[in-house]
mmCIF file of C-alpha atoms in Angstrom:
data_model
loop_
_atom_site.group_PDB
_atom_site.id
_atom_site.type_symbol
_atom_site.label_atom_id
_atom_site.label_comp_id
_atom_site.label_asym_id
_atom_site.label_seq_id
_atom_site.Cartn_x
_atom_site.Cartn_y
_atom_site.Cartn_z
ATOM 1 C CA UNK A 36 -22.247 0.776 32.924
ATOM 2 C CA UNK A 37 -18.580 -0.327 32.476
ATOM 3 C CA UNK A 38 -17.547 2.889 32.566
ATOM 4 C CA UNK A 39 -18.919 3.252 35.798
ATOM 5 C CA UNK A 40 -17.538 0.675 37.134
ATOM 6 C CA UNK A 41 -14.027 1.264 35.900
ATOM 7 C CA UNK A 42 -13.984 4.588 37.750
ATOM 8 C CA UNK A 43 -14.970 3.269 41.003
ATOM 9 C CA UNK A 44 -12.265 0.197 40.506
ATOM 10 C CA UNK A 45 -14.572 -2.687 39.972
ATOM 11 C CA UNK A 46 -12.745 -3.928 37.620
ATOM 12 C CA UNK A 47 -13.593 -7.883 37.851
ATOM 13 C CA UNK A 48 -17.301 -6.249 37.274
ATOM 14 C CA UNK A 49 -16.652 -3.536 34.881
ATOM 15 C CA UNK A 50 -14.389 -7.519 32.757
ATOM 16 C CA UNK A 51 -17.758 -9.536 32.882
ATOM 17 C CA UNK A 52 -19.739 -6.690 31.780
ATOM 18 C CA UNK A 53 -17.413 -5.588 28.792
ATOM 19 C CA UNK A 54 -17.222 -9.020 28.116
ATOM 20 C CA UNK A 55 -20.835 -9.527 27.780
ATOM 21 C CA UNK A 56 -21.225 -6.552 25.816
ATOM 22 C CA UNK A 57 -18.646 -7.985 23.629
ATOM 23 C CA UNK A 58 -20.216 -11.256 23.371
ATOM 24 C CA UNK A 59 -23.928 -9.712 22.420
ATOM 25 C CA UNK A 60 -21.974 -7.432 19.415
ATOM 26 C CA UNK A 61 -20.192 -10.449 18.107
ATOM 27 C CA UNK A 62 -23.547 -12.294 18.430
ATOM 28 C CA UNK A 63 -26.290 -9.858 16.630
ATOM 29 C CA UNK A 64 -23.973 -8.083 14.342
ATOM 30 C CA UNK A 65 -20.701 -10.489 13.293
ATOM 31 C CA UNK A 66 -17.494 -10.394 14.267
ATOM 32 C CA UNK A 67 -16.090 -7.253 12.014
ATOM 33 C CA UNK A 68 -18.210 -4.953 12.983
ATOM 34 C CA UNK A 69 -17.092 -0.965 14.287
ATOM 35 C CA UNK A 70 -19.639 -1.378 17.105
ATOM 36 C CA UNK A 71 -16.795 -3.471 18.665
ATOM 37 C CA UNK A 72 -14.499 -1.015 18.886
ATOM 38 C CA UNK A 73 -15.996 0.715 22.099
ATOM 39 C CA UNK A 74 -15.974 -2.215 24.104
ATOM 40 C CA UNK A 75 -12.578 -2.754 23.189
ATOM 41 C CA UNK A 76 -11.172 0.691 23.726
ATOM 42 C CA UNK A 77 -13.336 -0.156 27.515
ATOM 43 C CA UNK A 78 -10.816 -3.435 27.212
ATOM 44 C CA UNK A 79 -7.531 -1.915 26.805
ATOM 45 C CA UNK A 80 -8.563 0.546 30.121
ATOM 46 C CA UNK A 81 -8.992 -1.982 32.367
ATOM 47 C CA UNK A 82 -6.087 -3.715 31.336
ATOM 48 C CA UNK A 83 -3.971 -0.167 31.841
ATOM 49 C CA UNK A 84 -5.770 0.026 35.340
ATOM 50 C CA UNK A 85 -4.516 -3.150 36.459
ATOM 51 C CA UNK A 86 -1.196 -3.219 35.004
ATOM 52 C CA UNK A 87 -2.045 -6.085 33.003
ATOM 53 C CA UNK A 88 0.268 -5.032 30.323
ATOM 54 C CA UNK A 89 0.445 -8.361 28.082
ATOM 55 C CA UNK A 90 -3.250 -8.472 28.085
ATOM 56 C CA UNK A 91 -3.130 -4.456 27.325
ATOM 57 C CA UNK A 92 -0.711 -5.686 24.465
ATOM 58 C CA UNK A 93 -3.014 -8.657 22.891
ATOM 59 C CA UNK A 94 -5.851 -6.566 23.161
ATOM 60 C CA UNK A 95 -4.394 -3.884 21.224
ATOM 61 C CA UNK A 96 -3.313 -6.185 18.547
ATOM 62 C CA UNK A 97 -6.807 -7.773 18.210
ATOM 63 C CA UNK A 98 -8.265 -3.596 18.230
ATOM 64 C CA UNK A 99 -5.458 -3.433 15.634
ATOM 65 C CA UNK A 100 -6.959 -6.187 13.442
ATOM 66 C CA UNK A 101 -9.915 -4.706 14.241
ATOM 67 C CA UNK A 102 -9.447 -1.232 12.696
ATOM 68 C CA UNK A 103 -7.710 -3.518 9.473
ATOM 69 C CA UNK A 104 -11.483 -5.340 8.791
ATOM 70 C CA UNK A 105 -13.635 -3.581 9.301
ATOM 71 C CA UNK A 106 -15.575 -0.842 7.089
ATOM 72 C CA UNK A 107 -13.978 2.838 7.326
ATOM 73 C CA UNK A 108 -14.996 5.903 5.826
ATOM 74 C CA UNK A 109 -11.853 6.691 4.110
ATOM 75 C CA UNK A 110 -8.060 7.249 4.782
ATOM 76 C CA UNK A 111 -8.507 9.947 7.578
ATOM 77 C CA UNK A 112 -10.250 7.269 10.021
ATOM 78 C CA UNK A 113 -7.889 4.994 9.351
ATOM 79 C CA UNK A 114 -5.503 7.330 10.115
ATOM 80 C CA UNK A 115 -6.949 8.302 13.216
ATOM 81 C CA UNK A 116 -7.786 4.595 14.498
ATOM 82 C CA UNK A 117 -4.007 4.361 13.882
ATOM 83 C CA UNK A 118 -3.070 7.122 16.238
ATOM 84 C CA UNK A 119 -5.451 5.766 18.981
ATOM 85 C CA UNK A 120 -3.466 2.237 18.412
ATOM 86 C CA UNK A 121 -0.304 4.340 18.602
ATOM 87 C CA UNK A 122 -1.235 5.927 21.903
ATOM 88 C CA UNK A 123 -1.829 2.950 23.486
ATOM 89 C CA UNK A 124 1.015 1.230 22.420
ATOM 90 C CA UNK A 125 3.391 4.321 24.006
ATOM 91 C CA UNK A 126 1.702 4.124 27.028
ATOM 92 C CA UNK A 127 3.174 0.001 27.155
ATOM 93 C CA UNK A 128 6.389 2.009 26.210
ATOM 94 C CA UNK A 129 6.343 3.857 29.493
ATOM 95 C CA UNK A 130 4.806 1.588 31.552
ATOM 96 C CA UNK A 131 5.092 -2.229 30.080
ATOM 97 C CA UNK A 132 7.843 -4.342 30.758
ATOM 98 C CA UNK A 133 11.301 -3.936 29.300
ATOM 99 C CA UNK A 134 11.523 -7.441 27.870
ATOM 100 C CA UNK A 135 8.309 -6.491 25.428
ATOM 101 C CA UNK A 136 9.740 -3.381 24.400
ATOM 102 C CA UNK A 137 11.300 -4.957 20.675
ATOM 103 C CA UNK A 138 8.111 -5.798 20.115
ATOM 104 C CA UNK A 139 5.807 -2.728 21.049
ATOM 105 C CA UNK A 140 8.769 -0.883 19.192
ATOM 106 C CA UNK A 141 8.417 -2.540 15.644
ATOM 107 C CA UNK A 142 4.839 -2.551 16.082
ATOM 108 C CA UNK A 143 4.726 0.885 16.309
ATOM 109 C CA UNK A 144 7.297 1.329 13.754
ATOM 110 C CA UNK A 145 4.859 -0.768 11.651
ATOM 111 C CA UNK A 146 1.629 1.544 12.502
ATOM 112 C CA UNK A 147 3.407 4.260 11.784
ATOM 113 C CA UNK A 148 4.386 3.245 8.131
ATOM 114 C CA UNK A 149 0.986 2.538 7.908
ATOM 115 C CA UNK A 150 -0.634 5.460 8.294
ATOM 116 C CA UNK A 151 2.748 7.254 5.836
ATOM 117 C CA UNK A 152 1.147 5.045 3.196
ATOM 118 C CA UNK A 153 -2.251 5.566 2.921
ATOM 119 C CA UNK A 154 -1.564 9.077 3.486
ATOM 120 C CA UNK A 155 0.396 8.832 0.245
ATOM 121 C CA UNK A 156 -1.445 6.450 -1.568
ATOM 122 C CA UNK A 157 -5.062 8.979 -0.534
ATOM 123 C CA UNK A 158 -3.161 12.026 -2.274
ATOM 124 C CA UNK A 159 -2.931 13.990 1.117
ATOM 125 C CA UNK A 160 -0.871 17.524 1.234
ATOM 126 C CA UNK A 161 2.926 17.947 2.165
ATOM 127 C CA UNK A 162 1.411 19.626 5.392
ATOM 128 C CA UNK A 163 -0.803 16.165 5.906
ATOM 129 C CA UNK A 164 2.337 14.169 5.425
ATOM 130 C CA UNK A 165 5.520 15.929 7.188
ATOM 131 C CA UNK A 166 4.072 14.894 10.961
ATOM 132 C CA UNK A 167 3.459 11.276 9.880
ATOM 133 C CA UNK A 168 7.217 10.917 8.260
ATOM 134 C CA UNK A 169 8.382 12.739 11.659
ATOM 135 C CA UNK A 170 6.135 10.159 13.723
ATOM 136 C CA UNK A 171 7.801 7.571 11.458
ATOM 137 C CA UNK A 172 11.225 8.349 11.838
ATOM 138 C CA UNK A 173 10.823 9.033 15.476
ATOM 139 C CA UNK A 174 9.836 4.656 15.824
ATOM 140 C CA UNK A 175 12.751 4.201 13.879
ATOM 141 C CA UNK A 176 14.872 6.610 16.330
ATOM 142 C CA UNK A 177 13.465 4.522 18.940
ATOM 143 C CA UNK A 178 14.248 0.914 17.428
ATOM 144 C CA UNK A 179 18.115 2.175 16.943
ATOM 145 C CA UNK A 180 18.140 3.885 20.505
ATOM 146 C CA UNK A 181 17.068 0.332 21.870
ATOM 147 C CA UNK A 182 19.317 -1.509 19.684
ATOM 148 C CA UNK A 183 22.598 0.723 20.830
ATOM 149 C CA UNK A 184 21.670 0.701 24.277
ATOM 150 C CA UNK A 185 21.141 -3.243 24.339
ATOM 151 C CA UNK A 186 24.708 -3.092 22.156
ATOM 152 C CA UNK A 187 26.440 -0.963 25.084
ATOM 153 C CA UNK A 188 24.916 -3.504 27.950
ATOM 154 C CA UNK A 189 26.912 -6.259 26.334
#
């Protein structure tokens, strides 16, 4: 039903009902649980249709803490629920405002370690591993680009 209502642009309908359905998961199943995650990813959409990008950015934190709690199937998912936090944070890249950016930057930075570690750590192939160091070092290119370019404002 939220879905539905976030394509038509209800979106102070398509809040109460993601809300609720929030609400009912935390209620019958605890508050760690992967059935969450939906409702969340539902979250982070209607913040992005709004342009509510600080609410965007707590929400993807809390998904973020989230993905760290609850049960996984192994290093791959995590992996992936990484990349789908990633995603989200370089849309608030593009589209959040510049005063944030530090922060979505060494978040991102962080996620991206994240996901270079377990990868190590779960044994996975050079071929597994070289995109993940190159999505590493490309945060860290990012962090350095912001720091020179707040260096050559001053």
């Amino acid at each position: 039903m939220a879905e539905a209502l976030l394509a038509t642009g209800t979106f102070a309908e398509a809040e109460a009902v993601i809300d609720e359905q929030i609400h009912i998961t935390k209620v019958n199943q605890g508050l760690y649980t992967n059935d969450l995650i939906p409702a969340l990813l539902q979250q982070l959409e209607l913040a992005a249709a709004q342009s509510d990008w600080e609410s965007m950015f707590d929400r993807l934190k809390h998904l973020n803490w989230l993905f760290q709690r609850t049960d996984f199937t192994g290093i791959d998912t995590r992996i992936a629920q990484i990349k789908t936090t990633r995603d989200w944070l370089r849309l608030l890249l593009i589209r959040g405002p510049n005063s944030l950016e530090p922060q979505y930057l060494l978040e991102l930075q962080a996620l991206e370690e994240e996901a270079l570690v377990l990868a190590q750590q779960g044994g996975a192939t050079a071929e597994q591993i070289t995109p993940l160091i190159y999505d590493e070092a490309l945060a860290e290119l990012y962090i350095c680009l912001l720091y020179t370019s707040d260096a050559a404002d001053e």
